Coordinates of C-alpha atoms in Angstrom, one line a residue:
X79 CA -191.0 -28.4 -109.5
X80 CA -187.3 -28.3 -109.8
X81 CA -185.3 -27.2 -112.7
X82 CA -181.8 -28.6 -113.6
X83 CA -179.2 -25.5 -113.8
X84 CA -177.9 -24.3 -117.1
X85 CA -178.2 -21.5 -119.4
X86 CA -181.2 -22.7 -120.8
X87 CA -183.5 -22.2 -117.9
X88 CA -182.3 -18.8 -116.6
X89 CA -185.3 -16.9 -118.0
X90 CA -187.9 -19.4 -116.7
X91 CA -186.5 -19.1 -112.9
X92 CA -188.9 -17.3 -110.5
X93 CA -188.3 -13.8 -110.1
X94 CA -187.3 -14.2 -106.6
X95 CA -184.1 -15.6 -107.9
X96 CA -181.5 -13.2 -109.2
X97 CA -179.7 -14.3 -112.6
X98 CA -177.1 -12.7 -114.9
X99 CA -178.6 -9.1 -116.2
X100 CA -176.1 -9.3 -119.0
X101 CA -175.3 -11.3 -122.2
X102 CA -172.9 -13.9 -121.1
X103 CA -172.2 -14.8 -124.6
X104 CA -170.6 -11.0 -125.1
X105 CA -168.2 -11.5 -122.3
X106 CA -164.5 -12.1 -122.9
X107 CA -162.0 -13.8 -120.6
X108 CA -159.6 -11.4 -118.7
X109 CA -159.1 -13.8 -115.7
X110 CA -157.7 -17.1 -115.1
X111 CA -158.7 -18.0 -111.5
X112 CA -156.8 -21.5 -110.2
X113 CA -158.8 -23.3 -107.4
X114 CA -162.4 -22.8 -108.2
X115 CA -163.8 -23.7 -104.8
X116 CA -166.7 -22.4 -102.8
X117 CA -164.8 -19.4 -101.4
X118 CA -164.2 -18.0 -104.8
X119 CA -167.4 -18.5 -106.2
X120 CA -169.1 -16.8 -103.1
X121 CA -166.6 -13.9 -103.3
X122 CA -164.6 -13.0 -106.4
X123 CA -167.0 -14.1 -108.9
X124 CA -169.7 -12.5 -107.0
X125 CA -168.1 -9.0 -107.5
X126 CA -167.4 -9.6 -110.9
X127 CA -171.0 -10.4 -111.5
X128 CA -172.1 -7.5 -109.8
X129 CA -169.6 -5.3 -112.1
X130 CA -171.0 -7.1 -115.3
X131 CA -174.7 -6.3 -114.2
X132 CA -173.8 -2.6 -114.2
X133 CA -172.8 -3.0 -117.8
X134 CA -168.9 -2.8 -117.3
X135 CA -166.0 -4.7 -117.2
X136 CA -167.3 -7.2 -119.8
X137 CA -163.5 -8.2 -121.1
X138 CA -162.9 -9.4 -117.4
X139 CA -164.6 -12.6 -117.4
X140 CA -163.2 -15.4 -115.4
X141 CA -161.9 -18.7 -116.8
X142 CA -161.8 -21.5 -114.1
X143 CA -158.5 -23.8 -113.8
X144 CA -156.9 -26.1 -111.5
X145 CA -154.4 -29.0 -111.2
X146 CA -155.6 -31.4 -108.7
X147 CA -158.1 -33.9 -108.6
X148 CA -160.5 -31.9 -106.6
X149 CA -160.3 -29.2 -109.5
X150 CA -161.2 -31.9 -112.0
X151 CA -164.5 -32.9 -109.9
X152 CA -165.4 -29.6 -109.6
X153 CA -165.1 -28.9 -113.5
X154 CA -167.0 -32.1 -114.2
X155 CA -169.8 -30.9 -111.9
X156 CA -169.9 -27.2 -113.4
X157 CA -169.5 -28.2 -117.1
X158 CA -173.2 -29.4 -117.4
X159 CA -174.5 -26.4 -116.2
X160 CA -172.5 -23.9 -118.4
X161 CA -170.3 -22.9 -115.4
X162 CA -173.2 -21.3 -113.7
X163 CA -173.6 -21.4 -109.9
X164 CA -176.4 -20.8 -107.6
X165 CA -175.1 -18.7 -104.7
X166 CA -177.4 -18.5 -101.4
X167 CA -176.9 -15.9 -98.9
X168 CA -177.8 -17.2 -95.5
X169 CA -179.2 -14.3 -93.9
X170 CA -181.1 -15.0 -90.8
X171 CA -183.9 -12.6 -91.9
X172 CA -184.6 -14.5 -95.1
X173 CA -182.6 -16.5 -97.7
X174 CA -181.7 -15.2 -101.0
X175 CA -180.3 -16.9 -104.0
X176 CA -178.7 -15.6 -107.3
X177 CA -177.2 -17.4 -110.3
X178 CA -173.7 -16.3 -110.8
X179 CA -172.7 -16.0 -114.5
X180 CA -169.0 -14.4 -114.3
X181 CA -167.3 -17.7 -115.1
X182 CA -167.5 -18.4 -119.0
X183 CA -165.0 -21.4 -119.3
X184 CA -162.9 -24.0 -117.3
X185 CA -159.9 -25.3 -118.5
X186 CA -159.3 -29.1 -118.8
X187 CA -157.3 -30.1 -115.5
X188 CA -154.1 -30.6 -117.1
X189 CA -151.1 -28.3 -117.1
X190 CA -150.3 -28.0 -120.6
X191 CA -154.0 -26.9 -121.2
X192 CA -153.5 -24.3 -118.5
X193 CA -150.0 -23.1 -119.7
X194 CA -151.6 -22.5 -123.4
X195 CA -154.4 -20.4 -121.8
X196 CA -152.0 -18.4 -119.7
X197 CA -150.1 -17.1 -122.7
X198 CA -153.0 -15.6 -124.3
X199 CA -152.3 -11.7 -124.4
X200 CA -156.2 -11.2 -123.0
X201 CA -155.4 -13.0 -119.8
X202 CA -154.1 -9.7 -117.7
X203 CA -154.8 -11.4 -114.2
X204 CA -154.1 -14.9 -112.6
X205 CA -155.9 -15.4 -109.3
X206 CA -155.7 -18.0 -107.2
X207 CA -157.3 -19.7 -104.2
X208 CA -154.9 -22.9 -103.6
X209 CA -155.4 -23.0 -99.9
X210 CA -153.1 -21.4 -97.3
X211 CA -150.9 -24.8 -97.4
X212 CA -150.3 -24.4 -101.2
X213 CA -147.2 -22.0 -101.3
X214 CA -144.6 -24.7 -100.4
X215 CA -143.5 -22.7 -97.5
X216 CA -140.4 -24.2 -95.6
X217 CA -141.6 -24.7 -91.9
X218 CA -138.2 -23.9 -90.8
X219 CA -137.2 -20.9 -92.7
X220 CA -140.5 -19.6 -93.7
X221 CA -139.3 -19.3 -97.3
X222 CA -139.9 -21.0 -100.3
X223 CA -139.5 -24.7 -100.1
X224 CA -137.6 -25.7 -103.3
X225 CA -136.4 -29.1 -102.1
X226 CA -140.3 -30.2 -102.1
X227 CA -140.7 -33.4 -104.3
X228 CA -143.3 -31.9 -106.5
X229 CA -141.1 -28.8 -106.9
X230 CA -138.1 -31.0 -107.4
X231 CA -139.9 -32.9 -110.3
X232 CA -140.9 -29.5 -112.0
X233 CA -137.2 -28.2 -111.7
X234 CA -136.0 -31.4 -113.5
X235 CA -138.4 -31.1 -116.2
X236 CA -139.2 -27.2 -116.5
X237 CA -140.8 -27.2 -119.9
X238 CA -143.5 -29.9 -118.7
X239 CA -144.5 -28.4 -115.4
X240 CA -147.1 -29.7 -113.2
X241 CA -147.3 -27.4 -110.2
X242 CA -149.3 -24.3 -110.1
X243 CA -145.8 -22.2 -109.5
X244 CA -144.1 -24.2 -112.1
X245 CA -146.5 -23.4 -114.8
X246 CA -146.8 -19.6 -114.0
X247 CA -143.2 -19.2 -114.5
X248 CA -143.1 -21.1 -117.7
X249 CA -146.2 -18.9 -119.0
X250 CA -144.3 -15.8 -118.0
X251 CA -141.4 -16.5 -119.8
X252 CA -143.4 -17.6 -122.9
X253 CA -145.1 -14.3 -122.7
X254 CA -141.7 -12.4 -122.1
X255 CA -140.5 -14.3 -125.4
X256 CA -143.4 -13.2 -127.3
X257 CA -143.5 -9.7 -126.2
X258 CA -146.4 -9.8 -124.4
X259 CA -147.1 -8.2 -121.1
X260 CA -146.8 -10.2 -117.9
X261 CA -150.1 -11.0 -116.3
X262 CA -150.6 -9.8 -112.3
X263 CA -150.8 -12.8 -110.0
X264 CA -153.5 -12.0 -107.5
X265 CA -153.7 -14.3 -104.6
X266 CA -157.0 -14.4 -103.0
X267 CA -156.2 -17.0 -99.9
X268 CA -156.9 -16.1 -96.4
X269 CA -153.6 -15.8 -95.5
X270 CA -151.0 -12.6 -94.3
X271 CA -149.4 -10.9 -96.9
X272 CA -150.8 -13.3 -99.4
X273 CA -149.2 -11.3 -102.5
X274 CA -146.1 -11.4 -100.8
X275 CA -146.4 -15.1 -100.3
X276 CA -147.4 -15.8 -104.0
X277 CA -144.3 -13.7 -105.1
X278 CA -142.0 -15.7 -102.8
X279 CA -143.4 -18.7 -104.5
X280 CA -143.2 -17.8 -108.1
X281 CA -139.7 -15.9 -107.7
X282 CA -138.3 -18.8 -105.6
X283 CA -139.5 -21.5 -108.1
X284 CA -137.8 -19.1 -110.9
X285 CA -134.3 -18.6 -108.8
X286 CA -134.2 -22.3 -108.6
X287 CA -134.0 -22.2 -112.3
X288 CA -132.1 -19.3 -113.1
X289 CA -131.3 -16.2 -111.4
X290 CA -131.9 -14.1 -114.4
X291 CA -135.5 -15.4 -114.8
X292 CA -136.0 -14.6 -111.1
X293 CA -135.1 -11.1 -111.3
X294 CA -136.7 -10.3 -114.3
X295 CA -140.1 -11.8 -112.7
X296 CA -139.6 -10.0 -109.3
X297 CA -139.1 -6.9 -111.2
X298 CA -141.9 -7.0 -113.8
X299 CA -144.6 -8.9 -112.4
X300 CA -147.1 -7.4 -109.8
X301 CA -148.4 -9.6 -106.9
X302 CA -150.7 -7.2 -104.9
X303 CA -151.8 -8.2 -101.5
X304 CA -155.2 -8.6 -100.4
X305 CA -157.5 -9.1 -97.5
X306 CA -160.8 -11.3 -98.3
X307 CA -163.6 -12.2 -96.0
X308 CA -166.9 -14.2 -96.3
X309 CA -167.7 -17.0 -94.2
X310 CA -168.6 -19.8 -96.7
X311 CA -169.6 -23.4 -95.3
X312 CA -168.6 -26.7 -97.2
X313 CA -171.2 -28.1 -99.5
X314 CA -173.0 -31.1 -98.9
X315 CA -176.4 -32.5 -99.2
X316 CA -177.6 -30.2 -96.9
X317 CA -176.7 -27.3 -99.2
X318 CA -177.7 -29.2 -102.2
X319 CA -181.2 -30.0 -100.5
X320 CA -181.9 -26.5 -99.5
X321 CA -181.4 -25.1 -102.9
X322 CA -183.6 -27.6 -104.4
X323 CA -186.2 -27.4 -101.9
X324 CA -186.3 -23.7 -101.3
X325 CA -185.5 -22.4 -104.9
X326 CA -186.4 -25.4 -106.9
X327 CA -183.0 -25.5 -108.5
X328 CA -180.9 -28.8 -109.0
X329 CA -177.4 -27.5 -108.8
X330 CA -174.6 -29.8 -108.6
X331 CA -172.3 -27.4 -106.9
X332 CA -174.3 -24.5 -105.1
X333 CA -172.5 -22.4 -102.6
X334 CA -174.1 -21.1 -99.3
X335 CA -172.3 -17.8 -97.7
X336 CA -173.2 -15.5 -95.0
X337 CA -174.7 -12.0 -96.2
X338 CA -171.2 -10.2 -95.7
X339 CA -168.2 -9.8 -98.0
X340 CA -165.0 -7.7 -97.7
X341 CA -162.3 -7.3 -100.1
X342 CA -159.5 -4.8 -99.6
X343 CA -156.8 -4.8 -102.4
X344 CA -153.5 -3.2 -103.1
X345 CA -154.0 -1.1 -106.3
X346 CA -151.1 -2.6 -108.1
X347 CA -152.4 -4.0 -111.6
X348 CA -149.9 -2.9 -114.4
X349 CA -151.8 -4.3 -117.2
X350 CA -155.2 -3.2 -116.1
X351 CA -157.8 -4.4 -113.7
X352 CA -161.8 -4.5 -113.7
X353 CA -163.3 -1.4 -111.9
X354 CA -164.2 -3.4 -108.7
X355 CA -164.4 -0.5 -106.7
X356 CA -167.8 0.2 -108.4
X357 CA -169.3 -2.9 -106.6
X358 CA -167.7 -2.5 -103.1
X359 CA -163.7 -3.5 -103.4
X360 CA -161.8 -1.3 -101.2
X361 CA -158.7 -0.4 -103.3
X362 CA -155.8 0.8 -101.0
X363 CA -152.1 1.5 -100.8
X364 CA -151.2 -0.5 -98.0
X365 CA -153.5 -3.7 -97.1
X366 CA -151.4 -4.8 -94.3
X367 CA -153.5 -2.7 -91.4
X368 CA -156.7 -4.2 -92.5
X369 CA -155.1 -7.8 -92.9
X370 CA -153.9 -7.1 -89.1
X371 CA -157.5 -6.0 -88.2
X372 CA -159.0 -9.2 -89.6
X373 CA -156.3 -11.6 -88.4
X374 CA -156.6 -10.4 -84.9
X375 CA -160.2 -9.5 -84.1
X376 CA -162.1 -12.1 -86.6
X377 CA -159.7 -15.0 -86.8
X378 CA -158.4 -14.5 -83.3
X379 CA -161.9 -14.6 -82.4
X380 CA -162.8 -17.7 -83.8
X381 CA -159.8 -19.1 -82.0
X382 CA -160.8 -17.7 -78.8
X383 CA -164.3 -19.2 -78.7
X384 CA -163.2 -22.7 -80.3
X385 CA -161.7 -24.5 -77.5
X386 CA -163.9 -23.3 -74.8
X387 CA -167.1 -24.0 -76.6
X388 CA -165.8 -27.5 -77.7
X389 CA -164.9 -28.3 -73.9
X390 CA -168.5 -27.2 -73.0
X391 CA -170.2 -29.5 -75.6
X392 CA -171.2 -26.9 -78.2
X393 CA -171.2 -27.9 -81.9
X394 CA -172.5 -25.0 -83.7
X395 CA -171.0 -21.5 -83.5
X396 CA -174.0 -19.9 -83.2
X397 CA -175.1 -21.9 -80.5
X398 CA -171.9 -21.3 -78.7
X399 CA -172.4 -17.6 -79.0
X400 CA -175.7 -18.0 -77.5
X401 CA -173.9 -19.2 -74.3
X402 CA -173.6 -15.9 -72.3
X403 CA -170.0 -17.3 -71.0
X404 CA -168.7 -17.6 -74.4
X405 CA -170.0 -14.5 -75.5
X406 CA -168.9 -12.6 -72.8
X407 CA -165.6 -14.2 -72.6
X408 CA -164.9 -13.1 -76.5
X409 CA -166.4 -9.6 -75.8
X410 CA -164.0 -9.1 -72.8
X411 CA -160.9 -10.6 -74.5
X412 CA -161.5 -8.5 -77.8
X413 CA -161.9 -5.3 -76.1
X414 CA -159.2 -5.6 -73.3
X415 CA -156.4 -7.5 -74.9
X416 CA -156.7 -8.0 -78.8
X417 CA -158.1 -4.4 -79.8
X418 CA -155.5 -2.6 -78.2
X419 CA -152.8 -4.3 -80.3
X420 CA -154.4 -3.2 -83.9
X421 CA -152.9 -0.1 -85.1
X422 CA -155.6 2.6 -85.9
X423 CA -156.9 2.5 -89.6
X424 CA -158.3 6.0 -90.4
X425 CA -162.4 5.9 -91.0
X426 CA -162.4 2.4 -89.3
X427 CA -164.0 1.7 -85.8
X428 CA -162.7 -1.6 -84.3
X429 CA -165.6 -1.4 -82.0
X430 CA -168.2 -1.4 -85.0
X431 CA -166.1 -4.0 -86.7
X432 CA -166.2 -6.1 -83.5
X433 CA -169.7 -5.8 -83.2
X434 CA -170.2 -6.9 -87.0
X435 CA -167.8 -10.0 -86.3
X436 CA -170.0 -11.0 -83.2
X437 CA -173.3 -10.8 -85.3
X438 CA -171.7 -12.8 -88.0
X439 CA -170.5 -15.8 -85.6
X440 CA -174.1 -15.6 -84.1
X441 CA -175.9 -16.4 -87.4
X442 CA -177.7 -19.7 -87.3
X443 CA -178.3 -19.8 -90.7
X444 CA -174.5 -20.1 -91.6
X445 CA -174.5 -23.6 -89.7
X446 CA -170.7 -22.9 -89.1
X447 CA -169.1 -25.7 -86.5
X448 CA -167.0 -25.4 -83.4
X449 CA -165.3 -28.7 -84.9
X450 CA -164.1 -26.7 -87.8
X451 CA -162.7 -23.9 -85.8
X452 CA -160.8 -26.3 -83.5
X453 CA -158.8 -27.8 -86.7
X454 CA -155.3 -27.5 -87.0
X455 CA -154.5 -25.4 -84.0
X456 CA -150.8 -25.7 -84.2
X457 CA -150.9 -23.8 -87.5
X458 CA -153.7 -21.4 -86.4
X459 CA -152.5 -20.2 -83.0
X460 CA -149.2 -19.1 -84.3
X461 CA -151.1 -16.8 -87.0
X462 CA -153.9 -15.6 -85.0
X463 CA -153.3 -15.6 -81.4
X464 CA -149.4 -15.9 -80.5
X465 CA -148.4 -12.6 -82.2
X466 CA -150.9 -10.8 -80.2
X467 CA -149.5 -12.1 -76.9
X468 CA -146.2 -11.3 -78.0
X469 CA -147.1 -7.6 -78.8
X470 CA -148.5 -7.5 -75.4
X471 CA -145.8 -8.7 -73.6
X472 CA -143.3 -6.4 -75.6
X473 CA -145.1 -3.6 -74.4
X474 CA -145.5 -5.2 -70.5
X475 CA -149.0 -5.3 -71.0
X476 CA -151.0 -8.1 -69.3
X477 CA -152.1 -11.1 -71.2
X478 CA -154.4 -12.7 -68.7
X479 CA -157.4 -13.4 -71.2
X480 CA -154.8 -14.7 -74.1
X481 CA -153.3 -17.1 -71.7
X482 CA -156.4 -18.3 -70.9
X483 CA -157.4 -18.9 -74.5
X484 CA -154.0 -20.9 -74.9
X485 CA -154.9 -22.9 -71.9
X486 CA -158.1 -23.7 -73.0
X487 CA -156.5 -24.9 -76.2
X488 CA -154.0 -27.4 -73.9
X489 CA -157.1 -28.6 -72.2
X490 CA -158.7 -29.4 -75.4
X491 CA -155.6 -31.2 -76.5
X492 CA -156.0 -33.6 -73.7
X493 CA -158.7 -35.4 -75.9
X494 CA -161.7 -35.1 -73.8
X495 CA -164.3 -32.4 -73.1
X496 CA -165.9 -31.5 -69.6
X497 CA -168.5 -34.1 -69.7
X498 CA -165.6 -36.7 -70.4
X499 CA -166.4 -37.4 -74.2
X500 CA -163.4 -38.1 -76.5
X501 CA -162.5 -35.3 -78.7
X502 CA -160.6 -36.1 -81.8
X503 CA -157.9 -33.6 -82.0
X504 CA -157.5 -32.9 -85.9
X505 CA -153.6 -31.6 -86.0
X506 CA -150.8 -32.7 -87.7
X507 CA -148.9 -32.2 -84.3
X508 CA -151.7 -33.8 -82.3
X509 CA -149.2 -36.2 -80.5
X510 CA -147.0 -33.3 -79.4
X511 CA -149.8 -31.3 -78.2
X512 CA -151.4 -34.4 -76.3
X513 CA -148.1 -34.6 -74.4
X514 CA -148.1 -30.9 -73.5
X515 CA -151.7 -31.4 -72.3
X516 CA -150.9 -34.4 -70.4
X517 CA -148.1 -32.3 -68.5
X518 CA -150.3 -29.8 -67.8
X519 CA -153.8 -31.4 -66.8
X520 CA -152.7 -35.2 -66.5
X521 CA -152.4 -36.8 -63.2
X522 CA -148.8 -36.8 -62.9
X523 CA -148.5 -32.8 -63.9
X524 CA -145.6 -31.1 -62.3
X525 CA -143.2 -29.3 -64.7
X526 CA -145.1 -28.2 -67.8
X527 CA -143.5 -29.4 -71.3
X528 CA -144.3 -26.2 -73.0
X529 CA -143.9 -27.2 -76.7
X530 CA -141.7 -25.7 -79.5
X531 CA -144.9 -24.7 -81.4
X532 CA -145.3 -21.5 -78.9
X533 CA -141.9 -20.3 -80.2
X534 CA -140.5 -17.8 -77.9
X535 CA -143.4 -17.4 -75.7
X536 CA -142.4 -21.0 -74.3
X537 CA -139.6 -19.3 -72.3
X538 CA -141.2 -16.0 -71.7
X539 CA -141.6 -15.6 -67.9
X540 CA -144.6 -13.1 -67.9
X541 CA -146.6 -15.5 -70.3
X542 CA -145.7 -18.8 -68.4
X543 CA -146.8 -17.4 -65.2
X544 CA -150.2 -16.2 -66.7
X545 CA -150.5 -19.7 -68.5
X546 CA -150.1 -21.3 -65.3
X547 CA -152.5 -19.2 -63.4
X548 CA -155.3 -20.0 -66.3
X549 CA -154.4 -23.8 -66.1
X550 CA -154.8 -24.0 -62.5
X551 CA -158.1 -21.9 -63.0
X552 CA -159.3 -24.5 -65.4
X553 CA -158.0 -27.6 -63.3
X554 CA -159.9 -26.4 -60.2
X555 CA -163.1 -24.5 -61.5
X556 CA -163.6 -26.3 -64.7
X557 CA -163.6 -24.6 -68.1
X558 CA -167.1 -22.7 -67.0
X559 CA -165.6 -21.7 -63.8
X560 CA -162.5 -20.5 -65.3
X561 CA -164.3 -18.5 -67.8
X562 CA -166.8 -16.8 -65.2
X563 CA -163.6 -16.0 -63.0
X564 CA -162.0 -14.3 -66.0
X565 CA -165.2 -12.3 -67.0
X566 CA -165.9 -11.1 -63.6
X567 CA -162.3 -10.6 -62.8

């Protein structure tokens, strides 16, 4: 027998399913979260649920929000189940489910409704998961793109903003006028210096309106950086059926995730914060070393296995990790070339972190896919791989393994795998990447056309030589042979 999820069935659920052990009716909102996707509900919402279970922080409940069509779709799915979510942890030793109750409302997907809620004094934190591409970054300068059409539309009518940053600036100004302390803006997106990126967008929007407004926000609003981590697959019929068939719950928007979470936050919350350190959040003065550790070891690890695995015909990440060639390539590359570039963090063992990362990648219950890891290489490689190469070159260190990784990316962009099957390269720069791949691996190969996507590496002699060697190894030995030669070298 299955039960449709809502607050009326909580007490009748089996004891095997964890449910809120606190009175949700007694919670009051302290956080507005913009972008209620799977990651937020598997991560931030769970940490707060655990804190509420301890009997603490009941004035920090979450109010969901968003301004995009998919936010409206999520609100529609959650409204009939009283904002509850079934979160299933995909532990290979046995699945577990809990009903997360830390979100108590979801604002109508309307900018004026969001603005009205943000000026309430009880809202002291505005958190966001608006995706890495949601910060209006100018691709040429890295600064705020005030010329973006959506931003320009808000600047022409700042009293009726429609973008997240237009609404935030309007709300902060209304709070200032009312004598209400500004809220803290907390990005939970998976990008380097996410707090700085949020500040750049908010202050950048404000500066396009008024220098005085921008200066006040820069001086008075906190934007803590944070490092977040929890592999959270998309929800589809597979996940909804799993929750129904395994746990007897009809949930329109369940979340499945790995049984691992990490959240490292700068402790900079002038108007207060929930005591999340009691449920595992690490509060530190500087998040940057932790970010770099994750970006290079975990995200760089994903990038490292992505293209080799795709070319060898693997679909699931756990299957790729079961291939000794992929696993040994990742291990050698990490230990020889990636880990040495990460500055020491007191009390943190990078070897243990790497072991955990490889265990996470190998978890068959997660069902993460190689095609997902291959997405958007022209955006991910410059974040997760190319800076590590540059660091090593600056120190005169070899980059044999990292050059092989980029050569495998190049070979992938040729558009076929080792068996001749067509690969659909999902990348905004797919044509440019294919031209590069043709120049390297095509029949008319001669002088390589290194793309500007590689930045300064496109003219670094040491890197170019290592890349040529790697490409030649792939061309003559095949992907498996090139991996084996590197591992045994």
